[in-house]
Short mmCIF file of C-alpha atoms and ligand atoms in Angstrom, two decimals:
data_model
loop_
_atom_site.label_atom_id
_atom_site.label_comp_id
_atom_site.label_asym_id
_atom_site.label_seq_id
_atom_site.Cartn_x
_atom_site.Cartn_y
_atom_site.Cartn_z
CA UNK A 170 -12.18 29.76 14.29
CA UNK A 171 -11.61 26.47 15.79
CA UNK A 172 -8.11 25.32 16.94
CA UNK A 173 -8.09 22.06 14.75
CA UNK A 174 -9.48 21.69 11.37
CA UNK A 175 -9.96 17.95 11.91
CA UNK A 176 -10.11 15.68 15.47
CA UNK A 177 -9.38 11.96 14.73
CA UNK A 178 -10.85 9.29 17.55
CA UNK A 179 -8.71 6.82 17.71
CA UNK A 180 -5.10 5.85 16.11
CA UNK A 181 -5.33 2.62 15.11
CA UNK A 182 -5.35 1.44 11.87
CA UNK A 183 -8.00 3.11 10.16
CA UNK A 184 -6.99 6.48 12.41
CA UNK A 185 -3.55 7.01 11.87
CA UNK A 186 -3.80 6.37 8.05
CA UNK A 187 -6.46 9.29 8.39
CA UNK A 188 -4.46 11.30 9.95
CA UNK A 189 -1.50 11.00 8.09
CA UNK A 190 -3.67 12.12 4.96
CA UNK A 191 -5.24 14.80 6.55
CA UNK A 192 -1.80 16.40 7.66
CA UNK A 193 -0.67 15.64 4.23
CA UNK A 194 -3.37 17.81 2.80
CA UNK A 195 -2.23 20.89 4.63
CA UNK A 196 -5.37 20.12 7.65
CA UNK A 197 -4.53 20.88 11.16
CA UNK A 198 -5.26 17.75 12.52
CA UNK A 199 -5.25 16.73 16.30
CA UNK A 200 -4.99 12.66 16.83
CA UNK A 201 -6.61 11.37 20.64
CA UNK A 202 -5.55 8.03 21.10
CA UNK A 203 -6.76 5.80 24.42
CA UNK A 204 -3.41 3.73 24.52
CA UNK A 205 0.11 4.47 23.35
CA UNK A 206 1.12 4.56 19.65
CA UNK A 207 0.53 1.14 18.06
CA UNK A 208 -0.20 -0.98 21.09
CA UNK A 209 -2.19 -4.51 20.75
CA UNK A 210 -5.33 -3.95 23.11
CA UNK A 211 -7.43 -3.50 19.69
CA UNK A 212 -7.20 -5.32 15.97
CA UNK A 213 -4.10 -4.01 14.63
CA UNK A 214 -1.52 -6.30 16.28
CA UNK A 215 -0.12 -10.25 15.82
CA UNK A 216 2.56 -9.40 12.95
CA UNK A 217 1.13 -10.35 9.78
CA UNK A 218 -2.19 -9.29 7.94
CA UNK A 219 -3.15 -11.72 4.58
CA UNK A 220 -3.56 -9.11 1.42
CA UNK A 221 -4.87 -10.05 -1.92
CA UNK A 222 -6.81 -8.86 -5.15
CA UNK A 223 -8.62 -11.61 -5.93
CA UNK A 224 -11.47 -10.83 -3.27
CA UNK A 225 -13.73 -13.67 -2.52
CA UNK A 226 -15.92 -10.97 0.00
CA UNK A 227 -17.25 -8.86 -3.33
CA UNK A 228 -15.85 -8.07 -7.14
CA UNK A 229 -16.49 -4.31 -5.78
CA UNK A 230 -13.88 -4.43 -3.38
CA UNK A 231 -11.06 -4.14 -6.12
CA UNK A 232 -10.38 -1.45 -7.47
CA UNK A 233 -10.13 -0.26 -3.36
CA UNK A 234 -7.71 -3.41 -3.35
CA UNK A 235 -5.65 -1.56 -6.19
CA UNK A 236 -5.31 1.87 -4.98
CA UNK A 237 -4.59 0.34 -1.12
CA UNK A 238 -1.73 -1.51 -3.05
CA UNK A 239 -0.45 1.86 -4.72
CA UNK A 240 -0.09 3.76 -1.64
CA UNK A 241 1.41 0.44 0.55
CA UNK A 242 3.96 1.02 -1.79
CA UNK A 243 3.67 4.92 -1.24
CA UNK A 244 4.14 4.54 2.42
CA UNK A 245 6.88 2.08 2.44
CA UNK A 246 8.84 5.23 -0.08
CA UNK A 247 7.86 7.70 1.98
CA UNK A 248 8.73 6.25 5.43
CA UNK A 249 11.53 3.71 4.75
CA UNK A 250 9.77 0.98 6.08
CA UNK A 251 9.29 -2.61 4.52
CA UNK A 252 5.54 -3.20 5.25
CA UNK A 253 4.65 -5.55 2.47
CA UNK A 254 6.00 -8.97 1.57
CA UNK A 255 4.44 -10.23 -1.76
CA UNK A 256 5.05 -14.28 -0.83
CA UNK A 257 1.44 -14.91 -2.93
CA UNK A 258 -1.36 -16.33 -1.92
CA UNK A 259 -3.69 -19.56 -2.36
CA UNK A 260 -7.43 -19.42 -1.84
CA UNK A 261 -8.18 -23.21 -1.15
CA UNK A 262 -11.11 -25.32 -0.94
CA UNK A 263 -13.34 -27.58 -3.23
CA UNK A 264 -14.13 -25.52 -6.55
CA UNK A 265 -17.50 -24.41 -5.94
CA UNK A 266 -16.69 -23.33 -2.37
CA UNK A 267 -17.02 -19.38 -1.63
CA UNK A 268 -12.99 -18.49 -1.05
CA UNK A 269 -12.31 -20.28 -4.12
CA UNK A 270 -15.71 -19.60 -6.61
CA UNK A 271 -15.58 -15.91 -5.08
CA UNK A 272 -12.00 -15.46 -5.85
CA UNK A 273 -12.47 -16.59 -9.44
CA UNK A 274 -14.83 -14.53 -9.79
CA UNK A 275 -13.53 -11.39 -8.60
CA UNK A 276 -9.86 -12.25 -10.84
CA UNK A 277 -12.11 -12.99 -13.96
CA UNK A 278 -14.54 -9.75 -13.40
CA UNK A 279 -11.54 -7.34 -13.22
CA UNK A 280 -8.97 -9.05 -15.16
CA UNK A 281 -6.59 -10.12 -12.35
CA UNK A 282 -3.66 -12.82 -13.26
CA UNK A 283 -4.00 -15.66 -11.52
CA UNK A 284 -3.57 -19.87 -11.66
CA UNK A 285 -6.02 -22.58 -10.92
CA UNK A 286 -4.46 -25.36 -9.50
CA UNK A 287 -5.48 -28.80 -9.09
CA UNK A 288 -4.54 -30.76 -5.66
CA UNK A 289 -1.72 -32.65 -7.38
CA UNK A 290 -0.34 -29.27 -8.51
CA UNK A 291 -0.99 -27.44 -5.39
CA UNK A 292 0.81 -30.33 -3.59
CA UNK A 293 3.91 -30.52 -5.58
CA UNK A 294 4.40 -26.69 -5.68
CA UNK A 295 3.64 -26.03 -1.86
CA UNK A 296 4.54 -29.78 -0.30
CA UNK A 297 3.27 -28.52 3.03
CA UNK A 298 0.11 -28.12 1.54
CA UNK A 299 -2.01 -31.64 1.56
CA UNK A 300 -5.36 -30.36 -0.44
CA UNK A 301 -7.62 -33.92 -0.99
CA UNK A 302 -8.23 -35.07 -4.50
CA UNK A 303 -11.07 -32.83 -5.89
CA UNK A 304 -10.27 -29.63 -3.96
CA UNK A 305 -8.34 -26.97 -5.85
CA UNK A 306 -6.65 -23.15 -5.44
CA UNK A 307 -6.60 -20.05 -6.67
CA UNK A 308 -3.13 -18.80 -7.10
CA UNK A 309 -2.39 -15.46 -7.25
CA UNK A 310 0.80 -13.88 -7.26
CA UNK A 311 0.56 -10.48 -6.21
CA UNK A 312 -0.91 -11.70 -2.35
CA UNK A 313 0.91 -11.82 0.30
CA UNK A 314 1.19 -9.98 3.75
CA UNK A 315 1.40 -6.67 5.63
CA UNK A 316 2.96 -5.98 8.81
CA UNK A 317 0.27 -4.17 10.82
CA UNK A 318 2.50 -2.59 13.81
CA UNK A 319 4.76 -1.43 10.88
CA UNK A 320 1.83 0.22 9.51
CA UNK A 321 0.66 1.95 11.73
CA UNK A 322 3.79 3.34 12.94
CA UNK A 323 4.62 4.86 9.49
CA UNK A 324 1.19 6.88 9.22
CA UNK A 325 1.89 8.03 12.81
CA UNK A 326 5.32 8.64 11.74
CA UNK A 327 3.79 10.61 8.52
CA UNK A 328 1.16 12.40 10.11
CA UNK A 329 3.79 13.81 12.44
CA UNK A 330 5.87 14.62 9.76
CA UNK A 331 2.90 16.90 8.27
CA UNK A 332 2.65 18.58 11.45
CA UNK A 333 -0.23 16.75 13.27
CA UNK A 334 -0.29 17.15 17.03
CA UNK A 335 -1.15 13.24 18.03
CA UNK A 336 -2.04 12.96 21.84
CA UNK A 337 -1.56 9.57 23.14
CA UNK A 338 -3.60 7.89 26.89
CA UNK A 339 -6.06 10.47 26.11
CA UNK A 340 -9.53 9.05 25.59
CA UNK A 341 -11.91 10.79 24.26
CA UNK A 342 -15.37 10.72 26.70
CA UNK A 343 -17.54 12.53 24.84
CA UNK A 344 -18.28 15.14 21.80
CA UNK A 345 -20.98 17.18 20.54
CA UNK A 346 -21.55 19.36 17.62
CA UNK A 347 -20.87 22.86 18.27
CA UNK A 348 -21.31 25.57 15.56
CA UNK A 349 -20.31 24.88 12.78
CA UNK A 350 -18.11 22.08 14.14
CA UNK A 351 -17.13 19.86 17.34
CA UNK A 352 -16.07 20.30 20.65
CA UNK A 353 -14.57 16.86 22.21
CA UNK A 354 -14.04 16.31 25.65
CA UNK A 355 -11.26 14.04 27.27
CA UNK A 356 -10.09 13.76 31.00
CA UNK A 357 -7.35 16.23 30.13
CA UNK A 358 -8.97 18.75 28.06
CA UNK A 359 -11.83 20.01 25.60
CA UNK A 360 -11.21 21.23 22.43
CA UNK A 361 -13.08 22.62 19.43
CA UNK A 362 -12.57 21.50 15.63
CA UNK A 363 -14.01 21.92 12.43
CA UNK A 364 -15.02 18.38 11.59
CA UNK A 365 -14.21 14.67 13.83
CA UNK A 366 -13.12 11.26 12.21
CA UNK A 367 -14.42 8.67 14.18
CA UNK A 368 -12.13 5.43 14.11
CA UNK A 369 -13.00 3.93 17.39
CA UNK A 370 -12.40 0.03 16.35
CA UNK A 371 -13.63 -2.36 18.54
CA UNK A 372 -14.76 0.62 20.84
CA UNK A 373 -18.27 1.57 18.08
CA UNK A 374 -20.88 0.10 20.00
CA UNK A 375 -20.36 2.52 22.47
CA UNK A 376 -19.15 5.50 20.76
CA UNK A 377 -21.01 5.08 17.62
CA UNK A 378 -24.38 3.83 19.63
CA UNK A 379 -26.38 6.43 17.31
CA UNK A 380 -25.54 5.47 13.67
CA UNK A 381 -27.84 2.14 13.18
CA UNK A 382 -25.36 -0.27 12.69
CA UNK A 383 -25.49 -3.51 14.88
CA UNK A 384 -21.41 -3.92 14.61
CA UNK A 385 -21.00 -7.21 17.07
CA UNK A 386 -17.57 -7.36 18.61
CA UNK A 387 -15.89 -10.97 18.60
CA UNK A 388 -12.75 -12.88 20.29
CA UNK A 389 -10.56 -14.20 17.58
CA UNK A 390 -6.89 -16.26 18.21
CA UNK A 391 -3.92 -16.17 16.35
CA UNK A 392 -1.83 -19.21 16.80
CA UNK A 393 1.57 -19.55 16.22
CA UNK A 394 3.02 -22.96 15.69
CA UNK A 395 6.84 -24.25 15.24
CA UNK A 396 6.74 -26.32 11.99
CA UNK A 397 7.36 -30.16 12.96
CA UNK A 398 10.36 -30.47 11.33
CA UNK A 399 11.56 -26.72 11.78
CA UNK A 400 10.41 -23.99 9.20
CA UNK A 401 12.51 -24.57 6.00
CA UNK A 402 9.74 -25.68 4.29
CA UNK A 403 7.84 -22.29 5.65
CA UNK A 404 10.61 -20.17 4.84
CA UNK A 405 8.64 -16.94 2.82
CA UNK A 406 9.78 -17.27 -0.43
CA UNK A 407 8.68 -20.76 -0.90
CA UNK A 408 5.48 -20.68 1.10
CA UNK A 409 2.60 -19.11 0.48
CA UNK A 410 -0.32 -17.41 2.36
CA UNK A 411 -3.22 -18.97 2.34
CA UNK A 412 -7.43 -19.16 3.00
CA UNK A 413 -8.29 -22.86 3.30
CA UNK A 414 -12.26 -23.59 3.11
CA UNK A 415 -13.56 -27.45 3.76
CA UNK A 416 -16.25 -28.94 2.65
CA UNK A 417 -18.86 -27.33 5.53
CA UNK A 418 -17.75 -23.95 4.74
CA UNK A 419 -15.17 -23.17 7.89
CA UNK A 420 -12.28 -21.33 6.79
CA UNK A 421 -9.23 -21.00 8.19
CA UNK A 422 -6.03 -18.98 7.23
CA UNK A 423 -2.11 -18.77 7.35
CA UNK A 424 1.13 -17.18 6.97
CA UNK A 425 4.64 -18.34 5.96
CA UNK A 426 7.48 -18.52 9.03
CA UNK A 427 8.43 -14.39 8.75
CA UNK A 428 10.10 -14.57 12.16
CA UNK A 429 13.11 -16.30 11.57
CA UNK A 430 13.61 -20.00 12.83
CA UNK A 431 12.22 -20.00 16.24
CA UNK A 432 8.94 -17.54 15.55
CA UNK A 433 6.89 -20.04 14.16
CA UNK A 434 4.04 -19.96 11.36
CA UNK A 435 0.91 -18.44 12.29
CA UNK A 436 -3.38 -19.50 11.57
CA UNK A 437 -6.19 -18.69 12.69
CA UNK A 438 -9.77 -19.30 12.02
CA UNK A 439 -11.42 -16.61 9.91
CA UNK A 440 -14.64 -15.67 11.26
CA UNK A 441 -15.22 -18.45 12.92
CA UNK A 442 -15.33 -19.53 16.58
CA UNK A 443 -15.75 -15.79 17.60
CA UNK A 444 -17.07 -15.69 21.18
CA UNK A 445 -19.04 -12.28 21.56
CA UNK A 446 -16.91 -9.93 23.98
CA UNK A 447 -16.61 -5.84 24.42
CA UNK A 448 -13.06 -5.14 24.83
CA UNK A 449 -13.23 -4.55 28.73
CA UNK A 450 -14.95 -8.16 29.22
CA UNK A 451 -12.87 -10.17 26.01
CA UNK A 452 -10.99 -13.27 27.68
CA UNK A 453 -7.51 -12.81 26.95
CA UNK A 454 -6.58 -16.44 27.98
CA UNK A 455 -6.42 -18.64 25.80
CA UNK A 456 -7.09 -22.01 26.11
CA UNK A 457 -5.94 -25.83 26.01
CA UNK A 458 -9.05 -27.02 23.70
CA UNK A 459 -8.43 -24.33 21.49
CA UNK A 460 -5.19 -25.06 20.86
CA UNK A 461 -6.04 -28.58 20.48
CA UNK A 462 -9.03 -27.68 17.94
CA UNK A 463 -6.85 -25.59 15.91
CA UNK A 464 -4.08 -28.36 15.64
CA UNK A 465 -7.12 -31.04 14.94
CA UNK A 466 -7.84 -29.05 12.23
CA UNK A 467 -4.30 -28.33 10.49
CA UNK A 468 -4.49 -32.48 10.36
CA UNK A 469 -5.94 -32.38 7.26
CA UNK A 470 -4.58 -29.58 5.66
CA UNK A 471 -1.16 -28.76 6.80
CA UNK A 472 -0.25 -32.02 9.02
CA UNK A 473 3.40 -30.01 9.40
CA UNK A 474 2.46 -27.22 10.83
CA UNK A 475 1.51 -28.00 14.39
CA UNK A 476 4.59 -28.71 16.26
CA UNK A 477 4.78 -26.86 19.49
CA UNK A 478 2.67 -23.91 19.99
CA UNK A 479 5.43 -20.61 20.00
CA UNK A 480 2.43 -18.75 21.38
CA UNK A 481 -1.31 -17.52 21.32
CA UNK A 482 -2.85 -13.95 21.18
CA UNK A 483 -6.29 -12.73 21.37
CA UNK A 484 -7.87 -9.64 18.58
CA UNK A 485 -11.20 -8.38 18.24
CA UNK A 486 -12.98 -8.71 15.21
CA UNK A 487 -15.88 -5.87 14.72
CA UNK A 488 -18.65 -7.08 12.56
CA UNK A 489 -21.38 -5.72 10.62
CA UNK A 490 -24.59 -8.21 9.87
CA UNK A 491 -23.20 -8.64 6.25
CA UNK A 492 -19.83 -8.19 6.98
CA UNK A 493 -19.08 -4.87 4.46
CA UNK A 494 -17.61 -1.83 6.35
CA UNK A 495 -19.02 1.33 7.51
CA UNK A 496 -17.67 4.45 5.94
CA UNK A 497 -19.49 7.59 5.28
CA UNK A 498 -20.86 10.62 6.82
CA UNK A 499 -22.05 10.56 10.08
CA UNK A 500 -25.51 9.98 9.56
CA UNK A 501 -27.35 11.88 12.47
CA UNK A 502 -24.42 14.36 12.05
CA UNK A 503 -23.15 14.60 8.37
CA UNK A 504 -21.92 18.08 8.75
CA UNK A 505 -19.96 17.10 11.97
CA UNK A 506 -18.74 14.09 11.83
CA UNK A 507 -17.07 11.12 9.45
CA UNK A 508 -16.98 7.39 10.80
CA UNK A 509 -15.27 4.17 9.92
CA UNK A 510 -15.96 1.23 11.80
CA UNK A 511 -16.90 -2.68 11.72
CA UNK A 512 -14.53 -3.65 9.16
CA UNK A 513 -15.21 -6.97 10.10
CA UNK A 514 -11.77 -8.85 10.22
CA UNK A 515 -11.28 -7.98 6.75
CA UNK A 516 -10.02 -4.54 6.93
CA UNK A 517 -6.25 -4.06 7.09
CA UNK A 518 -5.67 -4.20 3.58
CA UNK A 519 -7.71 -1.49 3.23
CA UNK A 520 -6.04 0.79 5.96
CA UNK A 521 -4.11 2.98 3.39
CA UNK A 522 -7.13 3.55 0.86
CA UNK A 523 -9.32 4.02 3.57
CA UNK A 524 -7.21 6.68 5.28
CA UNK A 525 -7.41 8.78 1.42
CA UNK A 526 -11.39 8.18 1.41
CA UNK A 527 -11.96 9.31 5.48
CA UNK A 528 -9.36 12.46 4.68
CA UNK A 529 -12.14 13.29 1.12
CA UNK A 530 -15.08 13.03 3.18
CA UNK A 531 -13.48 14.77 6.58
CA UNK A 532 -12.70 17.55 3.68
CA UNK A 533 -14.86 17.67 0.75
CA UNK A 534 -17.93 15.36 1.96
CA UNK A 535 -17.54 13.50 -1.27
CA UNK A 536 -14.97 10.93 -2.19
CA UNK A 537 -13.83 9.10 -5.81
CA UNK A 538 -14.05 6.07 -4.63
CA UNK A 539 -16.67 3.38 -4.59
CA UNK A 540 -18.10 3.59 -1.30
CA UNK A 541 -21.86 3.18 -1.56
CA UNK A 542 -21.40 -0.56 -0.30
CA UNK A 543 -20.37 0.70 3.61
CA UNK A 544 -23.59 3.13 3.60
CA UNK A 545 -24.66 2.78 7.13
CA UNK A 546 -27.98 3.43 5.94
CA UNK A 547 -28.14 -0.23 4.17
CA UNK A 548 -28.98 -0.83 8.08
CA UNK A 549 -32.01 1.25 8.93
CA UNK A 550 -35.26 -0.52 8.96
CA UNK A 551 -38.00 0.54 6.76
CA UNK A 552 -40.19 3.38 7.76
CA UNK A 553 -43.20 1.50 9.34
C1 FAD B 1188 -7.09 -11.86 14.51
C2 FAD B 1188 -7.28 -10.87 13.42
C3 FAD B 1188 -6.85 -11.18 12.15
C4 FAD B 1188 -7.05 -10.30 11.09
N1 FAD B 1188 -6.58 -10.63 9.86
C5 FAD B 1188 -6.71 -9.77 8.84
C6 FAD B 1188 -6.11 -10.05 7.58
O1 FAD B 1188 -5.42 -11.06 7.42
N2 FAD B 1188 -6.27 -9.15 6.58
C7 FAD B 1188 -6.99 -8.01 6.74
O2 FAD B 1188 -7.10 -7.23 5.78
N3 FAD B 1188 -7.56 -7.69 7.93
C8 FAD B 1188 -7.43 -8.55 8.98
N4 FAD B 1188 -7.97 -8.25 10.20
C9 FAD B 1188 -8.81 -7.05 10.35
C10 FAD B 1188 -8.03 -5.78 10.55
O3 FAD B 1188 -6.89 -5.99 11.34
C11 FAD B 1188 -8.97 -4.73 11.16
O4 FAD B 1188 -10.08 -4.56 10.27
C12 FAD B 1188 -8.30 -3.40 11.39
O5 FAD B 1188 -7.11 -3.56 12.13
C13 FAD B 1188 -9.26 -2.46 12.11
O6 FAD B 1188 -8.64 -1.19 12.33
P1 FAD B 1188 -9.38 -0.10 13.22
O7 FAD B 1188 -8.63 1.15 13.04
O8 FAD B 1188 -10.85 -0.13 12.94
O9 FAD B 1188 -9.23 -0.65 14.74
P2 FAD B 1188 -7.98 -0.45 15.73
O10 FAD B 1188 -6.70 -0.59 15.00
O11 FAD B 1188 -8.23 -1.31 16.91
O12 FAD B 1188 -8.07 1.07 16.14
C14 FAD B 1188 -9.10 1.63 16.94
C15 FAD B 1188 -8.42 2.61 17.88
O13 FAD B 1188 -9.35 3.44 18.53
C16 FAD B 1188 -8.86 3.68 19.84
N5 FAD B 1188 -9.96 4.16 20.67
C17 FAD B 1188 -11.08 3.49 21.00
N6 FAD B 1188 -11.86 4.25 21.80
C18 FAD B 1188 -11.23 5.44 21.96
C19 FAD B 1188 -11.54 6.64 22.66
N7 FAD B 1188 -12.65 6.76 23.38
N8 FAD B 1188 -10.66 7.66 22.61
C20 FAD B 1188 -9.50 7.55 21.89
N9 FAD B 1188 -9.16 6.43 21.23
C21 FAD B 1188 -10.01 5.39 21.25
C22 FAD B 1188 -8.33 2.32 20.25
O14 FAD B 1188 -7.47 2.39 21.36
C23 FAD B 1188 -7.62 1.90 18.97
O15 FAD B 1188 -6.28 2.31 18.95
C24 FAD B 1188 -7.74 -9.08 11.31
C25 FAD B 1188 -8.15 -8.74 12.60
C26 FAD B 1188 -7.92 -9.62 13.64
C27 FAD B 1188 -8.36 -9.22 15.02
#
C-alpha cells in the first residue's frame, strides 16, 4: 500500500484548499510546495481578491459562486480568520457592455438581488465614482473582497489540523503512474501515493504539457494609489468594489482603502495589457508608463484616486483560449491523476469550492457540482 492516499502539487490557492479537504475527509494527504507557505512568486498574493454572484463570465458559474460563499464563511468559523469583507460591488459600464449586460443576466437567470443604477445615482451614492451620462451599474450587495494570503494560510492551517504532512521548498521534478497509483520525485525524495492533485498555477505549461490545453501565462500589475485627498472617501464601508468597462470594451477593476490611511486603494486592469511571460522570465519591474497609463485611465472614472503611487506588484494570470478553468480528471491519466489549472485571473473566488470538487474527484472520480464547462477536452481538435 502506498504511503499517501493523495500527493497535492503545489499549495497555492487551488492546492491548499485541496488539501485541507482531503485531510478533512480522513485522506492521508502529503502537500509539496516549491516556495514557503503562502509566498507571492505565483497568483495568490496583493491583499485583496474582487468576489461577486452576479457573474458577467457565465450564468453557470453560480451556483459554484454560492457554495464558494458557504464555505468562505466555513473557513473563516473554522480557522478564526476574517477572510471576507462584504463592502458590495458595482459592475460599471454603458448598459449593453459585457460586465454590465453579463451581470444582469446572470442576477436575473438565478434570481440574485441586485440594483441598476443610473450615472446620477451611481454618482451620488459612491461620489468617487464619475460614471458619464448614459453609462450605468449593477449593484449588488453581497460582493465584496477576499484576502488571498489569509486564505491560503487557513486551508494550510486546516489541512494541518487534519493531519496532512505539507512539505514546503520541495519541488516536485517529475511523476509517473505506478500501479495502481503515483510515484513523485523531488530533489529530496520519491514517494508513492494512491492518486496526485495537480495545482501547479502559473507552473501548467510545463507540468501539465500533456493535457491539450494551450493555458498562456500573462504579466498583470496591481497598483496601489493614495487617494488625492487621503482615503475617507475610500474608507470600506462607504466604497465599493468595482469592474469598470468603457466604451471599447477595456475593463479595469478596484478595491476600497482596506489598509488603513497610508495603504492606499488598489486597480488594476483585468485582462488586459498582459505581456506573455513564464514565471522564470516575467519582468518584475514595473514601469513609469505604466503607472502613467493606469493613472490616464482613472481620469475618467475615478479622477480621486491617483494621488501618489503607495506601490506596484507584478501576478501571473494563467489563461485558457476561452478563459473557463480546467478541472477534471487527468485526461491521459484519469486513474492517476486530478488537475486544476488556467483559472484565468478569475479564480480566487472559487478557491474554497474548488478545493471540495478536486478532494470528489481525487476520491470518488465524480463530483456534484457543475463542472462540464472546465472539460479539458473542449480543447482537443477534431479527429482528422
Ligand atoms: C493580479 C491578479 C488579480 C486577480 N484578481 C482576482 C480577483 O479579483 N478575483 C478572483 O476571483 N481572482 C483573481 N485573480 C485570480 C486568482 O488569484 C487565481 O486564479 C488563483 O490565485 C490561482 O490559484 P492557483 O492555485 O492556480 O495558483 P497559485 O496560487 O500560484 O498556486 C500554484 C502553486 O503551485 C506551486 N508549484 C508550481 N510548480 C511546482 C512544483 N513543481 N512543485 C511544487 N509546487 C509547485 C507554486 O509555487 C504555487 O504555490 C487574480 C490574479 C492576479 C494575478
Amino acid at each position: 500500500m502506498p504511503a499517501h492516499d493523495v500527493i497535492v502539487l503545489g499549495l497555492g490557492g487551488m492546492g491548499s484548499a485541496a488539501a485541507a479537504h482531503l485531510a478533512a475527509r480522513g485522506a492521508r494527504v502529503l502537500g509539496l510546495e516549491k516556495f514557503g507557505p503562502v509566498h507571492p512568486h505565483g497568483s495568490s498574493h496583493g491583499g485583496s481578491r474582487i468576489t461577486r454572484q452576479s457573474y458577467f463570465e457565465d450564468p453557470a458559474y453560480v451556483p459554484l459562486l454560492l457554495r464558494a460563499y458557504e464555505l468562505y464563511e466555513r473557513l473563516e468559523r473554522d480557522t478564526g480568520r476574517r477572510i471576507a469583507l462584504y463592502c458590495g460591488g458595482v459592475m460599471a459600464g454603458p448598459p449593453d457592455s459585457r460586465t454590465v449586460a453579463g451581470a444582469l443576466r446572470s442576477a436575473e437567470r438565478w434570481g440574485l438581488p441586485y440594483e441598476l443604477l443610473d450615472a446620477r445615482e451611481l454618482r451620488r451614492r459612491f461620489p468617487t465614482l464619475t460614471p458619464a451620462d448614459g453609462e450605468v451599474g449593477l449593484y449588488e450587495a453581497r460582493a465584496g473582497l477576499l484576502r488571498p494570503e489569509r486564505t491560503v494560510a487557513a486551508h494550510l492551517q486546516l489541512a494541518t489540523r487534519h493531519g496532512a504532512d505539507l512539505r514546503f521548498e520541495e519541488p516536485v521534478i517529475r511523476w509517473e503512474p505506478y500501479r495502481d497509483g503515483v510515484r513523485v520525485h523531488t530533489p529530496d525524495d520519491t514517494y508513492t501515493a494512491g492518486h496526485l492533485v495537480v495545482c501547479p498555477g502559473a507552473w501548467a505549461p510545463r507540468l501539465l504539457a500533456d493535457i491539450g490545453v494551450p493555458v498562456r501565462i500573462e504579466r498583470q500589475i496591481m497598483y496601489w494609489f493614495q487617494p488625492r485627498g487621503g482615503t475617507g472617501s475610500y474608507a470600506p464601508d462607504r466604497h465599493p468594489v468595482y469592474i469598470w468597462e468603457d466604451a471599447a470594451g477595456s475593463q479595469i477593476y478596484g478595491f476600497p482603502a482596506i489598509d488603513g490611511p497610508g495603504g492606499g486603494a488598489k486597480v488594476a486592469f483585468f485582462r488586459e495589457h498582459g505581456a506573455p511571460c513564464t514565471p522564470e522570465t516575467i519582468d518584475r519591474t514595473v514601469h513609469d508608463h505604466e503607472v502613467r497609463a493606469m493613472a490616464a485611465r482613472l481620469d475618467s472614472c475615478l479622477p480621486t484616486l491617483p494621488g501618489a503611487l503607495i506601490k506596484a506588484v507584478t501576478c501571473m494570470y494563467s489563461t485558457t483560449p476561452d478563459e473557463h478553468f480546467v478541472i477534471a480528471r487527468h485526461p491521459a491519466h484519469p486513474g492517476h491523476a486530478t488537475v486544476a489549472c488556467g483559472f484565468s485571473g478569475h479564480g480566487f473566488k472559487f478557491v474554497t469550492v474548488v478545493g471540495e470538487i478536486l478532494a470528489d474527484l481525487a476520491l470518488d472520480g465524480t463530483t456534484r457540482h457543475p463542472v462540464a464547462l472546465f472539460d479539458p477536452a473542449r480543447f482537443a481538435s477534431p479527429p482528422a
